[in-house]
Amino acid sequence: MAHDKTAVTKDGIRYRPSLAGLPPRSIAPSKTARTITFVILAFVACYFLLPIIWLVVASTKNNTDLVSTPGFAFGEFNWATNWHSLMAWTKGMFPRWVLNSLVYSTVAGAVGTIISVACGYAMAKFQFPGRRVLLVVIMTGLLMPVALLTVPLYLLFIKMHLVNTVWAMIIPSMVSPFGVFLGNVYADSSVPTELLEAARIDGAGEFRIFSTMVLRLLAPAMVTIFLFIFVATWNNFLLPLMMITNESLQPVTQGLYGMMAYFAPDKGAVMLASVIGVIPLVILFLVLQRYWQSGLAAGAVKG
């Protein structure tokens, strides 16, 4: 029996188990399809990873090494020198800029996720006048470039005396038409109406249903929305450029732009700052990827 490659299921059906994690032979892709898929995925991986690898390598160099050595050849590992140069150029403000970006992105992501999921759930499971019109407005917001809203937001925030405050970064960033749309799609497909009706019959209020049941069912959507808002806020450049002039409130993107605005910047220090600015995003994706991947197809299955 030890050498028998067949097995018996609980229904008495004999089958040959798949090898190397492949599906059964009847539905397994051909060797040619697997090879083509591997080549395409390897190309895509190189396309996304090579710029990051180059950035890490460039952060070890000084201005001379950047133009005199091959792009993917390490320099003399001047990380300490580049760090001291970075702190000197930024007057010790660089860690503050990274912290500002973390605060802006985390708060905007957390609050924006709750708002998006709540709006999407309401539009998916409640009938009210103007529901379809509201959905059309949200879809229109997906098509509108964010840059078009920056100047009107700036004029509005001047009237509200919020320019040059943390709220000038957080409030616009936590409004996400994409998040509302995704929350609506997930709520429509992943939250059974029968479950909501049963909870109401048992006497549960709407807030309790949303906080104890709906949020758990929409957890994959919430992770996706949070990542989307977090990354968009972290990479936002035009909004802080318009809203923030106080150096102590600048995010890391605006700070890096200020470093490159000099006539002869220390490019090795800028590269090191860019690497440090990417690390929080990499950590966030590594921590949340299992929650994100588990829900990629959850919204596509109804019932």
Tab-separated table of C-alpha atoms in Angstrom:
chain	number	residue	atom	x	y	z
A	1	MET	CA	0.000	0.000	0.000
A	2	ALA	CA	2.930	2.325	0.609
A	3	HIS	CA	3.731	2.283	-3.121
A	4	ASP	CA	0.113	2.606	-4.251
A	5	LYS	CA	-0.315	5.996	-5.863
A	6	THR	CA	-4.103	5.777	-5.827
A	7	ALA	CA	-6.404	6.626	-2.970
A	8	VAL	CA	-10.033	6.074	-2.057
A	9	THR	CA	-12.340	8.952	-1.237
A	10	LYS	CA	-15.136	8.767	1.299
A	11	ASP	CA	-17.528	8.016	-1.590
A	12	GLY	CA	-15.488	5.014	-2.660
A	13	ILE	CA	-14.169	6.710	-5.804
A	14	ARG	CA	-10.533	5.911	-6.580
A	15	TYR	CA	-8.360	8.706	-7.934
A	16	ARG	CA	-4.709	9.525	-8.526
A	17	PRO	CA	-3.615	12.501	-6.407
A	18	SER	CA	-2.118	15.488	-8.232
A	19	LEU	CA	1.628	15.938	-8.126
A	20	ALA	CA	3.594	19.032	-7.153
A	21	GLY	CA	0.469	20.905	-6.135
A	22	LEU	CA	-1.070	20.670	-9.608
A	23	PRO	CA	-4.798	20.090	-10.117
A	24	PRO	CA	-6.034	16.712	-11.411
A	25	ARG	CA	-4.721	15.731	-14.835
A	26	SER	CA	-8.124	16.202	-16.471
A	27	ILE	CA	-8.210	19.924	-15.695
A	28	ALA	CA	-4.489	20.683	-15.303
A	29	PRO	CA	-3.027	23.210	-17.773
A	30	SER	CA	-0.684	21.898	-20.408
A	31	LYS	CA	3.080	22.145	-20.056
A	32	THR	CA	3.163	24.846	-22.749
A	33	ALA	CA	0.563	26.932	-20.912
A	34	ARG	CA	2.482	26.605	-17.637
A	35	THR	CA	5.732	27.637	-19.329
A	36	ILE	CA	4.145	30.681	-20.973
A	37	THR	CA	2.522	31.658	-17.674
A	38	PHE	CA	5.839	31.338	-15.835
A	39	VAL	CA	7.632	33.501	-18.425
A	40	ILE	CA	4.942	36.211	-18.255
A	41	LEU	CA	4.934	36.239	-14.441
A	42	ALA	CA	8.745	36.371	-14.351
A	43	PHE	CA	8.693	39.355	-16.717
A	44	VAL	CA	6.060	41.127	-14.612
A	45	ALA	CA	8.036	40.429	-11.426
A	46	CYS	CA	11.192	41.888	-12.977
A	47	TYR	CA	9.243	44.901	-14.227
A	48	PHE	CA	8.098	45.746	-10.695
A	49	LEU	CA	11.143	44.601	-8.695
A	50	LEU	CA	14.020	45.970	-10.775
A	51	PRO	CA	13.250	49.653	-10.025
A	52	ILE	CA	13.169	48.870	-6.309
A	53	ILE	CA	16.438	46.924	-6.553
A	54	TRP	CA	18.015	49.807	-8.459
A	55	LEU	CA	16.794	52.254	-5.806
A	56	VAL	CA	18.359	50.197	-3.004
A	57	VAL	CA	21.631	49.935	-4.933
A	58	ALA	CA	21.633	53.665	-5.750
A	59	SER	CA	21.160	54.538	-2.081
A	60	THR	CA	24.651	53.146	-1.389
A	61	LYS	CA	26.331	55.599	-3.770
A	62	ASN	CA	27.341	59.227	-3.844
A	63	ASN	CA	26.916	61.634	-6.758
A	64	THR	CA	30.145	60.487	-8.405
A	65	ASP	CA	29.350	56.775	-8.106
A	66	LEU	CA	25.903	57.299	-9.607
A	67	VAL	CA	27.393	58.395	-12.931
A	68	SER	CA	30.621	56.354	-12.925
A	69	THR	CA	29.412	52.858	-11.928
A	70	PRO	CA	26.918	50.454	-13.542
A	71	GLY	CA	23.312	50.957	-12.472
A	72	PHE	CA	23.024	47.666	-10.569
A	73	ALA	CA	26.543	47.692	-9.092
A	74	PHE	CA	26.821	48.658	-5.438
A	75	GLY	CA	28.883	51.655	-4.456
A	76	GLU	CA	31.002	51.926	-1.340
A	77	PHE	CA	27.935	51.466	0.899
A	78	ASN	CA	27.783	55.094	1.959
A	79	TRP	CA	24.556	54.579	3.886
A	80	ALA	CA	25.923	56.264	7.002
A	81	THR	CA	27.325	59.166	4.976
A	82	ASN	CA	24.110	59.500	2.996
A	83	TRP	CA	22.064	59.404	6.211
A	84	HIS	CA	24.088	62.184	7.795
A	85	SER	CA	23.798	64.178	4.564
A	86	LEU	CA	20.041	63.541	4.515
A	87	MET	CA	19.627	64.790	8.069
A	88	ALA	CA	21.785	67.835	7.318
A	89	TRP	CA	19.856	68.733	4.151
A	90	THR	CA	16.486	68.345	5.871
A	91	LYS	CA	17.637	70.009	9.125
A	92	GLY	CA	16.673	66.852	11.017
A	93	MET	CA	13.080	66.972	9.723
A	94	PHE	CA	13.089	63.792	7.619
A	95	PRO	CA	11.908	61.413	10.415
A	96	ARG	CA	9.138	63.918	11.161
A	97	TRP	CA	8.068	63.861	7.506
A	98	VAL	CA	7.868	60.055	7.522
A	99	LEU	CA	5.845	60.174	10.741
A	100	ASN	CA	3.521	62.774	9.202
A	101	SER	CA	2.918	60.536	6.192
A	102	LEU	CA	2.186	57.586	8.499
A	103	VAL	CA	-0.320	59.627	10.508
A	104	TYR	CA	-2.054	61.117	7.463
A	105	SER	CA	-2.267	57.790	5.623
A	106	THR	CA	-3.324	55.707	8.632
A	107	VAL	CA	-6.039	58.070	9.858
A	108	ALA	CA	-7.375	58.746	6.362
A	109	GLY	CA	-7.288	55.022	5.548
A	110	ALA	CA	-9.050	53.915	8.736
A	111	VAL	CA	-11.780	56.579	8.718
A	112	GLY	CA	-12.193	56.444	4.937
A	113	THR	CA	-12.593	52.662	5.037
A	114	ILE	CA	-15.413	52.823	7.587
A	115	ILE	CA	-17.167	55.593	5.645
A	116	SER	CA	-16.794	53.760	2.327
A	117	VAL	CA	-18.050	50.437	3.685
A	118	ALA	CA	-20.977	52.086	5.460
A	119	CYS	CA	-22.022	53.989	2.326
A	120	GLY	CA	-21.599	50.933	0.099
A	121	TYR	CA	-23.588	48.745	2.479
A	122	ALA	CA	-26.398	51.315	2.729
A	123	MET	CA	-26.712	51.597	-1.049
A	124	ALA	CA	-26.632	47.826	-1.510
A	125	LYS	CA	-29.109	46.776	1.192
A	126	PHE	CA	-31.469	49.735	1.685
A	127	GLN	CA	-34.023	51.170	-0.696
A	128	PHE	CA	-34.326	54.964	-0.620
A	129	PRO	CA	-35.138	57.751	-3.113
A	130	GLY	CA	-32.187	58.827	-5.215
A	131	ARG	CA	-30.255	55.603	-4.691
A	132	ARG	CA	-29.516	55.089	-8.378
A	133	VAL	CA	-28.653	58.747	-8.875
A	134	LEU	CA	-26.208	58.546	-5.984
A	135	LEU	CA	-24.571	55.486	-7.523
A	136	VAL	CA	-24.187	57.347	-10.826
A	137	VAL	CA	-22.580	60.277	-8.999
A	138	ILE	CA	-20.101	57.914	-7.333
A	139	MET	CA	-19.291	56.280	-10.670
A	140	THR	CA	-18.708	59.741	-12.110
A	141	GLY	CA	-16.319	60.458	-9.253
A	142	LEU	CA	-14.273	57.422	-10.307
A	143	LEU	CA	-13.767	58.976	-13.747
A	144	MET	CA	-12.827	62.448	-12.497
A	145	PRO	CA	-9.077	63.182	-12.103
A	146	VAL	CA	-8.199	64.073	-8.526
A	147	ALA	CA	-6.073	67.002	-9.729
A	148	LEU	CA	-9.231	68.798	-10.897
A	149	LEU	CA	-10.484	68.972	-7.308
A	150	THR	CA	-7.298	70.319	-5.734
A	151	VAL	CA	-7.860	74.019	-6.505
A	152	PRO	CA	-11.553	74.002	-5.432
A	153	LEU	CA	-10.532	72.182	-2.245
A	154	TYR	CA	-7.836	74.759	-1.602
A	155	LEU	CA	-10.310	77.650	-1.966
A	156	LEU	CA	-12.811	75.851	0.277
A	157	PHE	CA	-10.234	75.104	2.954
A	158	ILE	CA	-9.068	78.731	2.954
A	159	LYS	CA	-12.624	79.791	3.828
A	160	MET	CA	-12.716	77.136	6.556
A	161	HIS	CA	-9.277	78.168	7.929
A	162	LEU	CA	-7.959	74.621	7.535
A	163	VAL	CA	-5.056	75.332	5.201
A	164	ASN	CA	-1.692	74.437	6.735
A	165	THR	CA	-3.265	72.029	9.218
A	166	VAL	CA	-3.300	68.231	9.427
A	167	TRP	CA	-6.986	68.260	8.444
A	168	ALA	CA	-6.090	69.696	5.051
A	169	MET	CA	-4.433	66.346	4.307
A	170	ILE	CA	-6.733	63.954	6.152
A	171	ILE	CA	-10.226	65.153	5.187
A	172	PRO	CA	-9.798	65.125	1.366
A	173	SER	CA	-7.842	61.844	1.462
A	174	MET	CA	-10.473	59.848	3.320
A	175	VAL	CA	-13.139	60.508	0.662
A	176	SER	CA	-12.857	57.644	-1.825
A	177	PRO	CA	-15.433	57.014	-4.593
A	178	PHE	CA	-13.587	53.799	-5.392
A	179	GLY	CA	-13.952	52.670	-1.789
A	180	VAL	CA	-17.696	53.342	-1.810
A	181	PHE	CA	-18.087	51.498	-5.104
A	182	LEU	CA	-16.081	48.500	-3.895
A	183	GLY	CA	-17.983	48.449	-0.599
A	184	ASN	CA	-21.245	48.451	-2.555
A	185	VAL	CA	-20.129	45.531	-4.739
A	186	TYR	CA	-18.962	43.454	-1.785
A	187	ALA	CA	-22.025	44.220	0.331
A	188	ASP	CA	-24.359	43.276	-2.513
A	189	SER	CA	-22.653	39.913	-3.067
A	190	SER	CA	-21.242	38.951	0.341
A	191	VAL	CA	-23.916	40.064	2.833
A	192	PRO	CA	-27.012	37.798	2.605
A	193	THR	CA	-30.283	39.675	2.924
A	194	GLU	CA	-31.749	36.690	4.788
A	195	LEU	CA	-29.074	37.061	7.485
A	196	LEU	CA	-29.963	40.724	7.985
A	197	GLU	CA	-33.681	39.926	8.199
A	198	ALA	CA	-33.046	37.175	10.745
A	199	ALA	CA	-31.006	39.571	12.884
A	200	ARG	CA	-33.784	42.173	12.741
A	201	ILE	CA	-36.361	39.578	13.758
A	202	ASP	CA	-34.174	38.712	16.761
A	203	GLY	CA	-34.313	42.364	17.796
A	204	ALA	CA	-30.888	43.575	16.696
A	205	GLY	CA	-30.668	47.237	15.737
A	206	GLU	CA	-29.113	48.484	12.529
A	207	PHE	CA	-25.978	49.764	14.226
A	208	ARG	CA	-25.423	46.455	15.994
A	209	ILE	CA	-25.991	44.515	12.769
A	210	PHE	CA	-23.485	46.692	10.948
A	211	SER	CA	-20.832	46.659	13.671
A	212	THR	CA	-21.012	42.983	14.648
A	213	MET	CA	-22.016	41.224	11.422
A	214	VAL	CA	-21.554	43.346	8.323
A	215	LEU	CA	-18.046	44.557	9.150
A	216	ARG	CA	-16.874	40.964	9.637
A	217	LEU	CA	-18.365	39.845	6.339
A	218	LEU	CA	-16.807	42.811	4.549
A	219	ALA	CA	-13.342	42.416	6.105
A	220	PRO	CA	-11.628	41.560	2.766
A	221	ALA	CA	-13.178	44.630	1.153
A	222	MET	CA	-12.112	46.766	4.097
A	223	VAL	CA	-8.485	45.632	3.755
A	224	THR	CA	-8.527	46.420	0.032
A	225	ILE	CA	-10.085	49.849	0.569
A	226	PHE	CA	-7.664	50.643	3.406
A	227	LEU	CA	-4.665	49.744	1.265
A	228	PHE	CA	-5.989	51.817	-1.634
A	229	ILE	CA	-6.567	54.923	0.504
A	230	PHE	CA	-3.315	54.470	2.445
A	231	VAL	CA	-1.181	54.223	-0.700
A	232	ALA	CA	-3.029	57.077	-2.427
A	233	THR	CA	-2.523	59.338	0.598
A	234	TRP	CA	1.117	58.335	1.033
A	235	ASN	CA	1.922	59.041	-2.638
A	236	ASN	CA	-0.170	62.208	-2.879
A	237	PHE	CA	1.962	65.129	-4.000
A	238	LEU	CA	-0.244	67.867	-5.439
A	239	LEU	CA	-2.549	68.138	-2.405
A	240	PRO	CA	0.186	68.773	0.220
A	241	LEU	CA	1.999	71.038	-2.234
A	242	MET	CA	-1.116	73.240	-2.316
A	243	MET	CA	-2.196	72.904	1.315
A	244	ILE	CA	0.996	72.638	3.410
A	245	THR	CA	3.716	75.268	3.747
A	246	ASN	CA	4.815	74.517	7.317
A	247	GLU	CA	7.878	72.235	7.185
A	248	SER	CA	6.851	70.416	10.357
A	249	LEU	CA	3.581	69.309	8.686
A	250	GLN	CA	4.990	68.205	5.338
A	251	PRO	CA	4.661	64.557	4.244
A	252	VAL	CA	7.650	62.675	2.918
A	253	THR	CA	6.709	63.210	-0.754
A	254	GLN	CA	6.759	66.979	-0.370
A	255	GLY	CA	9.979	66.806	1.615
A	256	LEU	CA	11.725	64.792	-1.116
A	257	TYR	CA	10.548	67.300	-3.703
A	258	GLY	CA	12.077	70.078	-1.622
A	259	MET	CA	15.400	68.239	-1.563
A	260	MET	CA	15.431	67.860	-5.357
A	261	ALA	CA	14.599	71.555	-5.803
A	262	TYR	CA	18.203	72.494	-4.986
A	263	PHE	CA	20.643	73.124	-7.834
A	264	ALA	CA	23.066	70.383	-6.785
A	265	PRO	CA	21.242	67.918	-4.511
A	266	ASP	CA	22.985	65.026	-2.821
A	267	LYS	CA	21.362	62.337	-4.932
A	268	GLY	CA	22.600	59.477	-2.778
A	269	ALA	CA	20.811	61.004	0.210
A	270	VAL	CA	17.667	61.435	-1.895
A	271	MET	CA	17.831	57.769	-2.946
A	272	LEU	CA	18.253	56.689	0.675
A	273	ALA	CA	15.271	58.830	1.668
A	274	SER	CA	13.232	57.231	-1.121
A	275	VAL	CA	14.109	53.735	0.122
A	276	ILE	CA	13.096	54.637	3.673
A	277	GLY	CA	9.884	56.160	2.306
A	278	VAL	CA	9.002	52.893	0.551
A	279	ILE	CA	9.646	50.594	3.525
A	280	PRO	CA	6.346	51.344	5.387
A	281	LEU	CA	4.347	50.486	2.256
A	282	VAL	CA	6.223	47.217	1.767
A	283	ILE	CA	5.672	46.233	5.407
A	284	LEU	CA	1.983	47.108	5.182
A	285	PHE	CA	1.433	44.941	2.108
A	286	LEU	CA	3.375	42.024	3.603
A	287	VAL	CA	1.310	42.173	6.801
A	288	LEU	CA	-2.081	42.548	5.109
A	289	GLN	CA	-1.577	40.481	1.963
A	290	ARG	CA	-3.142	37.293	3.357
A	291	TYR	CA	-6.306	39.177	4.306
A	292	TRP	CA	-6.324	40.932	0.951
A	293	GLN	CA	-5.707	37.805	-1.130
A	294	SER	CA	-8.357	35.831	0.765
A	295	GLY	CA	-11.010	38.271	-0.397
A	296	LEU	CA	-9.999	38.915	-3.993
A	297	ALA	CA	-12.689	36.560	-5.291
A	298	ALA	CA	-15.108	36.784	-2.355
A	299	GLY	CA	-17.078	39.609	-3.941
A	300	ALA	CA	-17.528	37.611	-7.140
A	301	VAL	CA	-19.547	34.832	-5.461
A	302	LYS	CA	-23.102	35.603	-4.511
A	303	GLY	CA	-25.243	33.658	-2.095
